[in-house]
Short mmCIF file of C-alpha atoms in Angstrom, two decimals:
data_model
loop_
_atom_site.label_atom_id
_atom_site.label_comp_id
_atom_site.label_asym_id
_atom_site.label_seq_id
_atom_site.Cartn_x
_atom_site.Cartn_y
_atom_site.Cartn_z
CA UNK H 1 0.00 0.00 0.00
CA UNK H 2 0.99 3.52 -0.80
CA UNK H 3 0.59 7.02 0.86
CA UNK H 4 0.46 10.45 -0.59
CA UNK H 5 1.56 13.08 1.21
CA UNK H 6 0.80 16.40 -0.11
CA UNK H 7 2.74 19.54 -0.75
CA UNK H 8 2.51 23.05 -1.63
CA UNK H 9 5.16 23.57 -4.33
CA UNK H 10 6.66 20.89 -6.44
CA UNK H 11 10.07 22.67 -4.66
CA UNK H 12 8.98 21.33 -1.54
CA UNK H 13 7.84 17.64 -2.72
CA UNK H 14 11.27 17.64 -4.46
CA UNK H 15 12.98 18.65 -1.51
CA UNK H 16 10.91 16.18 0.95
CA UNK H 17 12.29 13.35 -2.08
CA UNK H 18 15.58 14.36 -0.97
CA UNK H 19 15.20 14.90 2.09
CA UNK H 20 13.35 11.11 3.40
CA UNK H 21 16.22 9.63 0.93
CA UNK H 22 19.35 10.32 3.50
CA UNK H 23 16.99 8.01 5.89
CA UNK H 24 16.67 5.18 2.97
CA UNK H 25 13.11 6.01 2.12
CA UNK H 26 12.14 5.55 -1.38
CA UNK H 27 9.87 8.29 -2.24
CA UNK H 28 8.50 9.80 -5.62
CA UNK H 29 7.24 13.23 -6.93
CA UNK H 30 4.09 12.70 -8.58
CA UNK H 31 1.58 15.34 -10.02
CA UNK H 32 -1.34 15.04 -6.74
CA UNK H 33 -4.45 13.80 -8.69
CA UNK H 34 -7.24 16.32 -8.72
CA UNK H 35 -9.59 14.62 -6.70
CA UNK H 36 -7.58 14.98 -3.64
CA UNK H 37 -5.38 17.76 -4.55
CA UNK H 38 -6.35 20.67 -1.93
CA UNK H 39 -6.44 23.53 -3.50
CA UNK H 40 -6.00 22.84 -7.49
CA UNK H 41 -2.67 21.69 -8.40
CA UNK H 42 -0.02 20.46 -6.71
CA UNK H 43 2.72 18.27 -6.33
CA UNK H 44 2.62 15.11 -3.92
CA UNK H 45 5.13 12.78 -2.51
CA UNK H 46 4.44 8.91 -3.02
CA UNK H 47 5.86 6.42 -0.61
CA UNK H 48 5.40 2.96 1.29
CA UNK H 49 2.77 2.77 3.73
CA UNK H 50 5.13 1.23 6.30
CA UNK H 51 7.26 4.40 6.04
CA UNK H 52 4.58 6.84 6.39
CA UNK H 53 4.91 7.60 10.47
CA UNK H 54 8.74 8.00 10.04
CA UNK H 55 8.85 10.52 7.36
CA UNK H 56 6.00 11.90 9.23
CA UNK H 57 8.34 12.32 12.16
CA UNK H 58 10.95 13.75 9.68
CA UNK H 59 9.21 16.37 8.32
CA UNK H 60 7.81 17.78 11.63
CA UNK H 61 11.53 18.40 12.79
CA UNK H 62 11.74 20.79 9.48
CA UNK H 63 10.09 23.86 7.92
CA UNK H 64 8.09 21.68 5.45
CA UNK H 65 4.29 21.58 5.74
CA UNK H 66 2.34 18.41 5.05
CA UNK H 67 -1.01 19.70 3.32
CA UNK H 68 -2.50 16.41 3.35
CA UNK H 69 -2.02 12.82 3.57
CA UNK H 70 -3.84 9.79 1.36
CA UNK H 71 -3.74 5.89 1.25
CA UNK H 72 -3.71 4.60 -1.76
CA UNK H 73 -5.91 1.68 -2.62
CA UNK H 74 -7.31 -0.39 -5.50
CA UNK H 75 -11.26 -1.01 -6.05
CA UNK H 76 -12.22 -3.03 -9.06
CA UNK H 77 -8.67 -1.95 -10.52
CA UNK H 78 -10.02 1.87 -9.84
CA UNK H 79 -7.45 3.81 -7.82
CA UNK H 80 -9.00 5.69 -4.69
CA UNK H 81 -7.87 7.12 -1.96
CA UNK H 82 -8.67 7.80 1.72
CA UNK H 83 -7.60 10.66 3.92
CA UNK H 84 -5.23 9.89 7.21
CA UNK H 85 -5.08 12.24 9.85
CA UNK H 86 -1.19 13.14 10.59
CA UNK Q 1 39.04 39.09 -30.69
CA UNK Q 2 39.57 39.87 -27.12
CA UNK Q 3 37.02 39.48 -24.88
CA UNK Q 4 37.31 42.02 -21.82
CA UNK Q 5 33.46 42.66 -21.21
CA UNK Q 6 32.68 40.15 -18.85
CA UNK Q 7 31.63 42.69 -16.46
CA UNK Q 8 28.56 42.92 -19.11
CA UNK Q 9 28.27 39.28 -19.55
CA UNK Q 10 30.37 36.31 -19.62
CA UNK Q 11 31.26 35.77 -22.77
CA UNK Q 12 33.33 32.34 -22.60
CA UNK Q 13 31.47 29.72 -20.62
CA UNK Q 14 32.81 26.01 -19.39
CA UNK Q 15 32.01 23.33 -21.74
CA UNK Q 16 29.59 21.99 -19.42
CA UNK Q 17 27.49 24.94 -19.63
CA UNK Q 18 27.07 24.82 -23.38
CA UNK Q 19 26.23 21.07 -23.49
CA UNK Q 20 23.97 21.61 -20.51
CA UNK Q 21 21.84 24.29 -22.36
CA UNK Q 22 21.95 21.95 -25.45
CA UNK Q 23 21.05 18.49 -23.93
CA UNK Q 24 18.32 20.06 -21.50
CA UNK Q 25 16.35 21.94 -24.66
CA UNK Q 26 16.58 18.79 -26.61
CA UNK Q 27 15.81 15.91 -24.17
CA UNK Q 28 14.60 17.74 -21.18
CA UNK Q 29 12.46 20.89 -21.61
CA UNK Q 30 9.35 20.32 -19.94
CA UNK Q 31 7.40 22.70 -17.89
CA UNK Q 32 8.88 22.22 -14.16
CA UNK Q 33 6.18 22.05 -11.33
CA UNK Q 34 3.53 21.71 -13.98
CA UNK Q 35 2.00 18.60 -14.26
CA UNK Q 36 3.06 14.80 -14.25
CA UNK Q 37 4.48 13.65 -16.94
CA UNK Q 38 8.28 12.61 -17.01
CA UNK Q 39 9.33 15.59 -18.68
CA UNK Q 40 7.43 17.86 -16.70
CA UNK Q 41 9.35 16.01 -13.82
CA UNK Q 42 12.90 15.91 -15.07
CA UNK Q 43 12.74 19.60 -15.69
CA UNK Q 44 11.18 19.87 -12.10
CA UNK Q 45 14.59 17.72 -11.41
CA UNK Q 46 16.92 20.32 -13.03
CA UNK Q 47 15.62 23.23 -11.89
CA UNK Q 48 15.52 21.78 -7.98
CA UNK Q 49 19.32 20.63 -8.92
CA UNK Q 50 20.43 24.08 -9.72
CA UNK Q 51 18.48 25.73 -6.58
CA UNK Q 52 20.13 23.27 -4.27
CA UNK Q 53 23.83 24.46 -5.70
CA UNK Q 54 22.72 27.57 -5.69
CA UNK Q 55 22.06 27.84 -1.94
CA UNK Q 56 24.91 25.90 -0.87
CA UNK Q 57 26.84 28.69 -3.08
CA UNK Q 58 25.87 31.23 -1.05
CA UNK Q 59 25.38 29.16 2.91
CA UNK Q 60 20.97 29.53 2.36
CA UNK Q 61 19.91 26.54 4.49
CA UNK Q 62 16.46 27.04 2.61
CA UNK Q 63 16.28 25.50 -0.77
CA UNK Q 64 13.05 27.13 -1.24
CA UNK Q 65 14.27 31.19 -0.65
CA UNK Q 66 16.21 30.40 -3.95
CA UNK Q 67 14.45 32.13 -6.62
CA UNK Q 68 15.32 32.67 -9.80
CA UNK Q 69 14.64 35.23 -12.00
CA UNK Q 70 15.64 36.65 -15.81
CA UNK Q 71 18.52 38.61 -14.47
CA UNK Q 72 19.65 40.36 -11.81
CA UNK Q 73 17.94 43.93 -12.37
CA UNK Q 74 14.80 41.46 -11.88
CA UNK Q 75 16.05 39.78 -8.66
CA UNK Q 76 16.37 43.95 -7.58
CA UNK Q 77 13.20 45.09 -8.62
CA UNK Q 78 11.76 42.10 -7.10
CA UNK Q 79 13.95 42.47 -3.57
CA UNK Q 80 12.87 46.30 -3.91
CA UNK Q 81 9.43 46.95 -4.55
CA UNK Q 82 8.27 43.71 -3.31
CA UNK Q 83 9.70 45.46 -0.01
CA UNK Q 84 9.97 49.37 -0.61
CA UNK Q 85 6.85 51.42 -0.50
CA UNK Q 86 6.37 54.76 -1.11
CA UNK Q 87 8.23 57.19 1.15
CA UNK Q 88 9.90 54.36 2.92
CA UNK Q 89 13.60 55.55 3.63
CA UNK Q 90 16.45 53.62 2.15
CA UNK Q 91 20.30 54.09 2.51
CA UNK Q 92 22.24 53.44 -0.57
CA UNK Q 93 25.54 53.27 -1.63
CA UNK Q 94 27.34 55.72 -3.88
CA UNK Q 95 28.02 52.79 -6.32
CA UNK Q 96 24.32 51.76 -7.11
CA UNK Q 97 23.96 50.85 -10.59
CA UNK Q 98 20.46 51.80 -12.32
CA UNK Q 99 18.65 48.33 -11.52
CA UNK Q 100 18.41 49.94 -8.19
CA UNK Q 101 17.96 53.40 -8.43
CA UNK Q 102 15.70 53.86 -11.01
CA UNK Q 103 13.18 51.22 -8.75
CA UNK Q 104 13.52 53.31 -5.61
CA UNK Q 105 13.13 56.56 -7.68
CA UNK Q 106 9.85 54.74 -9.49
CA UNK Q 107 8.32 54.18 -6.20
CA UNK Q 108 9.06 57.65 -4.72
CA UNK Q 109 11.39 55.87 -1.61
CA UNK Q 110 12.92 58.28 0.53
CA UNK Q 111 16.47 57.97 -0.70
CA UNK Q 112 20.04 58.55 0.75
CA UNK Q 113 23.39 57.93 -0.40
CA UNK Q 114 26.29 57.51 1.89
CA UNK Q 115 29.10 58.62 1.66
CA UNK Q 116 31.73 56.41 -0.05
CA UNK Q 117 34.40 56.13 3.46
CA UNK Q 118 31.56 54.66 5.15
CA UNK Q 119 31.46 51.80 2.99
CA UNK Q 120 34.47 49.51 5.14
CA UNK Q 121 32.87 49.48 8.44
CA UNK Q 122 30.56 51.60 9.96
CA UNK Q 123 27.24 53.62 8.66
CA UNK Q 124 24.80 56.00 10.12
CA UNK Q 125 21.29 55.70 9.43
CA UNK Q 126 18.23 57.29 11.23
CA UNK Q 127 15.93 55.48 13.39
CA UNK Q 128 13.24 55.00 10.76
CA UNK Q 129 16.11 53.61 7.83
CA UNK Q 130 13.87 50.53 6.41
CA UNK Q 131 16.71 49.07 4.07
CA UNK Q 132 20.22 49.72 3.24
CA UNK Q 133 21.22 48.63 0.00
CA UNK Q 134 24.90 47.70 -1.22
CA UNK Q 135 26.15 46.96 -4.26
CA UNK Q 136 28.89 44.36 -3.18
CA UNK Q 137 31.16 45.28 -6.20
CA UNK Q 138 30.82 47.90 -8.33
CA UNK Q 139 30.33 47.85 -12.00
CA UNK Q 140 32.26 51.06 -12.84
CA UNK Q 141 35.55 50.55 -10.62
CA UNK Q 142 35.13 46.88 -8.95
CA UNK Q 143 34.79 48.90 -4.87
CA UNK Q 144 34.06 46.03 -2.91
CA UNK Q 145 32.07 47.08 -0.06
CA UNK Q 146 32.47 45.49 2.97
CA UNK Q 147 28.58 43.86 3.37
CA UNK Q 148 29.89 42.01 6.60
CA UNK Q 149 30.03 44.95 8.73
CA UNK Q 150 26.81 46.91 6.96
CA UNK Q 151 24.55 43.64 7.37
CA UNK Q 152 25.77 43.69 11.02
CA UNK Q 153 25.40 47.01 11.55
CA UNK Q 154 21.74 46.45 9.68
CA UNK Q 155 21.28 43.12 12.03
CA UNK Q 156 21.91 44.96 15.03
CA UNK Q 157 19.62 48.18 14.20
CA UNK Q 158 16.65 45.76 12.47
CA UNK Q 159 17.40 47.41 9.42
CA UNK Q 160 16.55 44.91 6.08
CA UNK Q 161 20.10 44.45 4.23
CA UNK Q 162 19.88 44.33 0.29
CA UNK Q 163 23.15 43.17 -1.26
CA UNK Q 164 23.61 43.68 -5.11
CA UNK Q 165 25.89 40.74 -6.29
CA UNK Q 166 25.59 41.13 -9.69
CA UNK Q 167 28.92 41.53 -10.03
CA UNK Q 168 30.83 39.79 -7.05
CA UNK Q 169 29.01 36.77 -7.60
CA UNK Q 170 31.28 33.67 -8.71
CA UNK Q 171 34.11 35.60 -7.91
CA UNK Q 172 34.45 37.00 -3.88
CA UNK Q 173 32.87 33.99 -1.27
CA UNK Q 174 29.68 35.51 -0.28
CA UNK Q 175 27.62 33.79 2.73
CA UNK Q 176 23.96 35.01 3.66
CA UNK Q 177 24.50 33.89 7.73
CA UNK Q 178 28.15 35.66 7.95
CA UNK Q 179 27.51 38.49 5.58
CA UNK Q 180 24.25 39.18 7.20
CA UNK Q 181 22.20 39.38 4.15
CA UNK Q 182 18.83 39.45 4.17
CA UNK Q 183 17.99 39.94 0.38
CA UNK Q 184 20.34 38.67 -2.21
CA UNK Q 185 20.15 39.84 -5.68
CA UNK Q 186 22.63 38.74 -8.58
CA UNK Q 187 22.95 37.70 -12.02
CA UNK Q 188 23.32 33.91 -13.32
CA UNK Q 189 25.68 35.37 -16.29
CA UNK Q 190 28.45 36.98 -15.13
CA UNK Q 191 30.61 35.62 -12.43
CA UNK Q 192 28.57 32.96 -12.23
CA UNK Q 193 29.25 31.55 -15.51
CA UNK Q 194 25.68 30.70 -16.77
CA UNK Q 195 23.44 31.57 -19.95
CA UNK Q 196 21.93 34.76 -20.01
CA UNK Q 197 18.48 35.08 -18.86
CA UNK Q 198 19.42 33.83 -15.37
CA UNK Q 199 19.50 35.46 -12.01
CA UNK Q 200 18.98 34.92 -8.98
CA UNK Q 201 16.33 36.47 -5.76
CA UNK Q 202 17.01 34.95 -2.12
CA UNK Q 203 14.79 36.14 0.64
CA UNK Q 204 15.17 35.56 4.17
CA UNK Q 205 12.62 34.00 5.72
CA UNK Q 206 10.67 36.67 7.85
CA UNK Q 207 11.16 39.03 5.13
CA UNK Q 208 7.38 40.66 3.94
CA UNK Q 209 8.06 40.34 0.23
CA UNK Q 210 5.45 41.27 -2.05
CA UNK Q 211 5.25 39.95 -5.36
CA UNK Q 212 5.43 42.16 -8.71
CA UNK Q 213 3.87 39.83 -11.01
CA UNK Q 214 1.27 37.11 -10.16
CA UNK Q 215 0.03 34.28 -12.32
CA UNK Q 216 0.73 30.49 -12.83
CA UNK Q 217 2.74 28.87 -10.46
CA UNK Q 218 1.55 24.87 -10.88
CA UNK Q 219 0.32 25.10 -7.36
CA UNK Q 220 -2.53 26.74 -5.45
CA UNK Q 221 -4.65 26.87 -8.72
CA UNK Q 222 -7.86 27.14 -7.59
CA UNK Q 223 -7.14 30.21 -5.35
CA UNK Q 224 -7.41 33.62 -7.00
CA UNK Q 225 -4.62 34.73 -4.64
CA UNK Q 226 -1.22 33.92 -5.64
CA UNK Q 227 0.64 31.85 -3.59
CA UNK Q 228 2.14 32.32 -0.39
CA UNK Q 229 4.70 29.80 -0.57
CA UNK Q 230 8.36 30.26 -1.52
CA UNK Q 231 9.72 29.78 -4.56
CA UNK Q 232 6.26 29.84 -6.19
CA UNK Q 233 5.14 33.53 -5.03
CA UNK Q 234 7.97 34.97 -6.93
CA UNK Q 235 7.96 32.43 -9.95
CA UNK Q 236 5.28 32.83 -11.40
CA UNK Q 237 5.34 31.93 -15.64
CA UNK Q 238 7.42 28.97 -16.91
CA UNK Q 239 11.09 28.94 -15.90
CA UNK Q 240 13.79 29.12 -18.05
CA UNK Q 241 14.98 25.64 -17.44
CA UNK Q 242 17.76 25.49 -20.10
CA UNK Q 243 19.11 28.40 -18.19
CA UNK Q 244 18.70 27.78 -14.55
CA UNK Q 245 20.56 23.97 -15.71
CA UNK Q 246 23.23 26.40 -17.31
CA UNK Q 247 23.44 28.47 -14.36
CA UNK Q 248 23.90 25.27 -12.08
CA UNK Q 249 26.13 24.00 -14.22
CA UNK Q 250 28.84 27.44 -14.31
CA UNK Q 251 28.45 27.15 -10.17
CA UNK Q 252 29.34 23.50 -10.16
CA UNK Q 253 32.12 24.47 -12.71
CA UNK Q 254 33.37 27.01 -10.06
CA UNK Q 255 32.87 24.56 -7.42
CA UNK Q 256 35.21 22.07 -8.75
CA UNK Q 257 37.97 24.79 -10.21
CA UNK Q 258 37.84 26.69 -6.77
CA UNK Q 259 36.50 30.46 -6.35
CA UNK Q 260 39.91 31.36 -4.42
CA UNK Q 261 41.52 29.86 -7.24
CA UNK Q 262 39.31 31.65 -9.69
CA UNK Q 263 39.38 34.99 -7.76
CA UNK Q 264 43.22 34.68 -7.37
CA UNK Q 265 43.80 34.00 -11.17
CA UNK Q 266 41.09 36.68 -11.79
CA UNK Q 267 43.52 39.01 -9.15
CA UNK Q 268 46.49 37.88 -11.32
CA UNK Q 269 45.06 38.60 -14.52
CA UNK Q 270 44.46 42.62 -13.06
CA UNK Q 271 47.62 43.40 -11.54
CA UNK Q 272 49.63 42.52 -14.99
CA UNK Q 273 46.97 44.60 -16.86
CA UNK Q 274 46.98 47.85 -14.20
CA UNK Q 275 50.91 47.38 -14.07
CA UNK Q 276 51.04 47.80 -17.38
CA UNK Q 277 48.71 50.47 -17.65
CA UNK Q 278 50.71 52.32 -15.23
CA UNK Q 279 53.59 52.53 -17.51
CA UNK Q 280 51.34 54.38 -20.52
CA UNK Q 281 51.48 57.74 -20.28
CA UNK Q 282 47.98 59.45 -20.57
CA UNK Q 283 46.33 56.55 -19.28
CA UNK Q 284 44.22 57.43 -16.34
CA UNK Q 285 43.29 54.62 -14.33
CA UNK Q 286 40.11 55.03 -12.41
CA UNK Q 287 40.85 53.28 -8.80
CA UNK Q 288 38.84 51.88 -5.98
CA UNK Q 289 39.89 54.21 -3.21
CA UNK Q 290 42.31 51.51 -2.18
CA UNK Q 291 45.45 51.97 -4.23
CA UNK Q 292 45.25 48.19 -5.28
CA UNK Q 293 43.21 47.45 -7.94
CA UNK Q 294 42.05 43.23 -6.64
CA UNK Q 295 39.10 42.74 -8.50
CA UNK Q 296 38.41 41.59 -12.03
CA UNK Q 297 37.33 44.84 -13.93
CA UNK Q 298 39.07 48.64 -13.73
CA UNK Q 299 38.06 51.91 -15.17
CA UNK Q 300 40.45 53.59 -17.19
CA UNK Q 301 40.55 56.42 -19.86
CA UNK Q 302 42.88 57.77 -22.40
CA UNK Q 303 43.76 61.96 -22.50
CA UNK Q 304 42.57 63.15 -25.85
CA UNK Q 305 39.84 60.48 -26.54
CA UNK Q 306 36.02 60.14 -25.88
CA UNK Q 307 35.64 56.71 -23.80
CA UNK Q 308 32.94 55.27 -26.29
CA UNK Q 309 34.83 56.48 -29.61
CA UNK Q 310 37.82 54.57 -27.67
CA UNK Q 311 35.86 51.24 -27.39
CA UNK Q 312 34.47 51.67 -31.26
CA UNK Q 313 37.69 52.12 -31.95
CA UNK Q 314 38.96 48.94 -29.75
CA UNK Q 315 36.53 47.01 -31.41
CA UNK Q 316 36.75 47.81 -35.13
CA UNK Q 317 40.15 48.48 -35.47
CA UNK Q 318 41.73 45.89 -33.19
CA UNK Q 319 38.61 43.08 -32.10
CA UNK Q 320 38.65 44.06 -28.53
CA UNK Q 321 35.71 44.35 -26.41
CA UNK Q 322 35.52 46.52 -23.84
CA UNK Q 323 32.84 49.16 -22.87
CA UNK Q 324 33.10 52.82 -22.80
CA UNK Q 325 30.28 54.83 -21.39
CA UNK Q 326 28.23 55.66 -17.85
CA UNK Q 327 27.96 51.53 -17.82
CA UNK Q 328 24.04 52.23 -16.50
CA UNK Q 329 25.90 53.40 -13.48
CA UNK Q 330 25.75 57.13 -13.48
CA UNK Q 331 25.77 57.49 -9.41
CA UNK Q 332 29.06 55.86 -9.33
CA UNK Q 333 30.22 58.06 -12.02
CA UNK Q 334 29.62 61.03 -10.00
CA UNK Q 335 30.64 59.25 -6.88
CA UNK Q 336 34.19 59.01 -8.48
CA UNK Q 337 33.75 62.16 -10.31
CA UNK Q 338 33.45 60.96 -13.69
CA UNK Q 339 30.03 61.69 -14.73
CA UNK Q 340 30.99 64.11 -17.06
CA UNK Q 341 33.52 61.89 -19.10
CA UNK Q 342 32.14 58.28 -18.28
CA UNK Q 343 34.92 55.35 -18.46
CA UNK Q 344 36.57 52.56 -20.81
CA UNK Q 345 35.72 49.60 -18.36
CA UNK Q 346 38.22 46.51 -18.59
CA UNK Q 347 36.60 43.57 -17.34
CA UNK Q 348 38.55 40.51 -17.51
CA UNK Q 349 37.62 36.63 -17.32
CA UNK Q 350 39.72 33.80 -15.68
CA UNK Q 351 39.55 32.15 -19.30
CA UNK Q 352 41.86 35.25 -20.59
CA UNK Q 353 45.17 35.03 -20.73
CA UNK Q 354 48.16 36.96 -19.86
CA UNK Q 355 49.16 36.76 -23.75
CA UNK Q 356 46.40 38.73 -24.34
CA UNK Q 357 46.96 40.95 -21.52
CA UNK Q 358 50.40 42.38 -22.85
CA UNK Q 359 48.45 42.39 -26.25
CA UNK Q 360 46.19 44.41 -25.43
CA UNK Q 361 48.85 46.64 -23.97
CA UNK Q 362 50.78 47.00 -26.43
CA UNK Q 363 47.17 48.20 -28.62
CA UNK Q 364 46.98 51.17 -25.83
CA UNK Q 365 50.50 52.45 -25.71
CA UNK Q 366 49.88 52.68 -29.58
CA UNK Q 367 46.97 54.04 -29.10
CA UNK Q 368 47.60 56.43 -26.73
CA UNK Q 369 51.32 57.32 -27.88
CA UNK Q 370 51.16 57.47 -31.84
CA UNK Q 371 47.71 58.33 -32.48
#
């Protein structure tokens, strides 16, 4: 399972890429899709479920603000997505 | 030809710059921050690349107060009437070049210039000073000011410090946390070694900035607002990604050759060329008020010729490039008291070469002694 974390620049997601990396967490800029995206377009962060809480933990010792936070999951091969509370 | 004009631009670039420019516009050129797709992304890539070198370039612990911009006279507009409002009192130096005077005098600031020995150390402002702007180097006659002691001074009295580094950039060591610096302003294509169109706007954080222009920024887009969020508030429009990957690619060129190394070869370079200048009669040589001339560029003029009809001359007669005129500088003109004459301005690159140094001597004592 995947999260999306959400950002509000795609200078941010990029830098939250880099940033979760020096810890050995695979993460990936994506464009956020618009159903979830809060406030029109924006760039997310994708990563592994399992290494949601840490980079969580990360990013509240830094300047970077979280906008939002979605799992991923499949329905009859539909992608959807359900909000998390950080 | 001779290139000594690098005060204006850079003419000769490294390598890597070139293919940079080339290999981005052909394989990489998407729209950064603006949508999805892979291209889209890598451009996001390059441009996040280059604002990462960038602000380890200069000590910014915040990747996002890197901002770039078209040029430098941009990143001052930007720094100044994003700040500056009308009647708001700023202290200047004597060396400003247009990009910031002509701002201040659009907006109607309350402007005052100090005077030129309080550039080292010390400054007096009144209480209600809201920036002090320094040009780090100047254009005309390469005065370094000393921003270390101003931004201090500026720390200490809560006054905003705006340093113009348009010309000291990728060649003296600048650091926003030692220097003090609270706005940073400077061109991509000078020192710095990238294509032209780049430049380059930091911001402290805790700085009001407003921006000048609003519109798309790939983020935010359902608010009619622009953006709050750094880089995006002052980015708005597609990025010139070719350049920006140029740009990061002259700093990493720096990086790897050494600025002292640069700056010392740069220092070199000068003291043959003043030397020898010093030896030709009716060559005036325009110094900082130091009698060393360090830097990479000098003012100079020759008795019994107009500075522009000099260059023209230089140019058509011989392939040198140089500039003659006010250089878009006429403050510093009349701070060294040559408004009425302007200057031939030498401005030399660490790619020249001491061969064409003594050349180009050897073009002036002619010059200047037979004709």
């Amino acid at each position: 399972m995947n999260m999306l974390l959400i950002f509000g620049s795609a200078t941010a997601a990029k830098r939250v890429e880099k940033t979760v990396a020096k810890y050995g967490v695979i993460a990936k800029v994506i464009h956020t899709p618009a159903n979830i995206s809060k406030s029109g377009c924006s760039h997310s962060v994708k990563i592994n479920e399992k290494d949601f809480r840490d980079v969580v933990r990360v990013l509240s010792n830094s300047d970077i603000k979280i906008l939002g936070a979605f799992k991923e999951y499949t329905v009859s091969g539909k992608t959807l997505y359900k909000e998390m509370i950080i | 030809m001779i290139y000594f004009d690098n005060a204006a631009t850079s003419f000769l670039k490294p390598e890597s710059v070139y293919n940079s420019v080339y290999k981005t516009m052909k394989l990489y050129a998407g729209n950064p921050g603006r949508g999805g797709h892979m291209l889209s992304m890598k451009a996001n890539e390059i441009v996040y690349e280059a604002r990462e070198t960038v602000a380890e370039f200069f000590g910014i612990k915040s990747v996002e107060r890197v901002c770039f911009t078209n040029n430098a006279t941009s990143a001052l507009n930007f720094g100044i009437k994003g700040v500056i409002g009308h009647k708001d009192k700023v202290l200047i130096s004597g060396f400003e070049h247009n990009s910031v005077t002509r701002p201040l005098y659009a907006i109607g600031a309350d402007v005052e210039v100090m005077p030129w020995s309080d550039y080292d150390s010390k400054v007096a402002v009144s209480g209600d000073t809201k920036m002090i702007i320094v040009n780090h180097m100047s254009n005309v006659n390469g005065n370094i000011s000393n921003i270390r002691a101003i931004g201090e001074y500026a720390k200490k009295n809560n006054i905003i410090f705006m340093v113009d580094a348009s010309q000291s950039a990728g060649h003296i060591p600048i650091n926003i946390i030692d220097d003090n610096i609270d706005i940073l302003a400077c061109s991509g294509h000078k020192g710095l070694l990238g294509p032209q169109g780049t430049g380059v706007l930091y911001v402290r954080e805790g700085i009001n900035i407003k921006p000048l222009i609003e519109g798309g920024t790939g983020s935010f887009s359902e608010e009619i607002a622009q953006p709050e969020v750094f880089p995006d508030i002052l980015e708005s429009g597609t990025l010139n990604v070719a350049g920006i990957g140029g740009l990061c690619e002259g700093i990493k060129y720096i990086n790897k050759y050494g600025l002292y190394e640069k700056h010392n070869r740069e220092k070199e370079l000068m003291k043959s060329l003043v030397t020898g200048l010093r030896n030709i009669k009716k060559v005036i040589i325009y110094n900082n008020k130091n009698t060393t001339i360090d830097e990479n560029l000098v003012s100079i003029n020759v008795s019994g010729w107009d500075c522009v009809s000099l260059a023209n001359f230089l140019s058509e007669k011989y392939g040198v490039c140089v500039r003659g005129g006010m250089h878009c500088a006429p403050l510093a003109h009349k701070t060294m008291g040559t408004e009425n004459t302007g200057t031939v301005r030498i401005s030399l690159s660490h790619f020249n070469t001491f061969a064409e140094i003594n050349h180009f001597l050897n073009i002036i004592d002619k010059i200047a002694n037979v004709m």
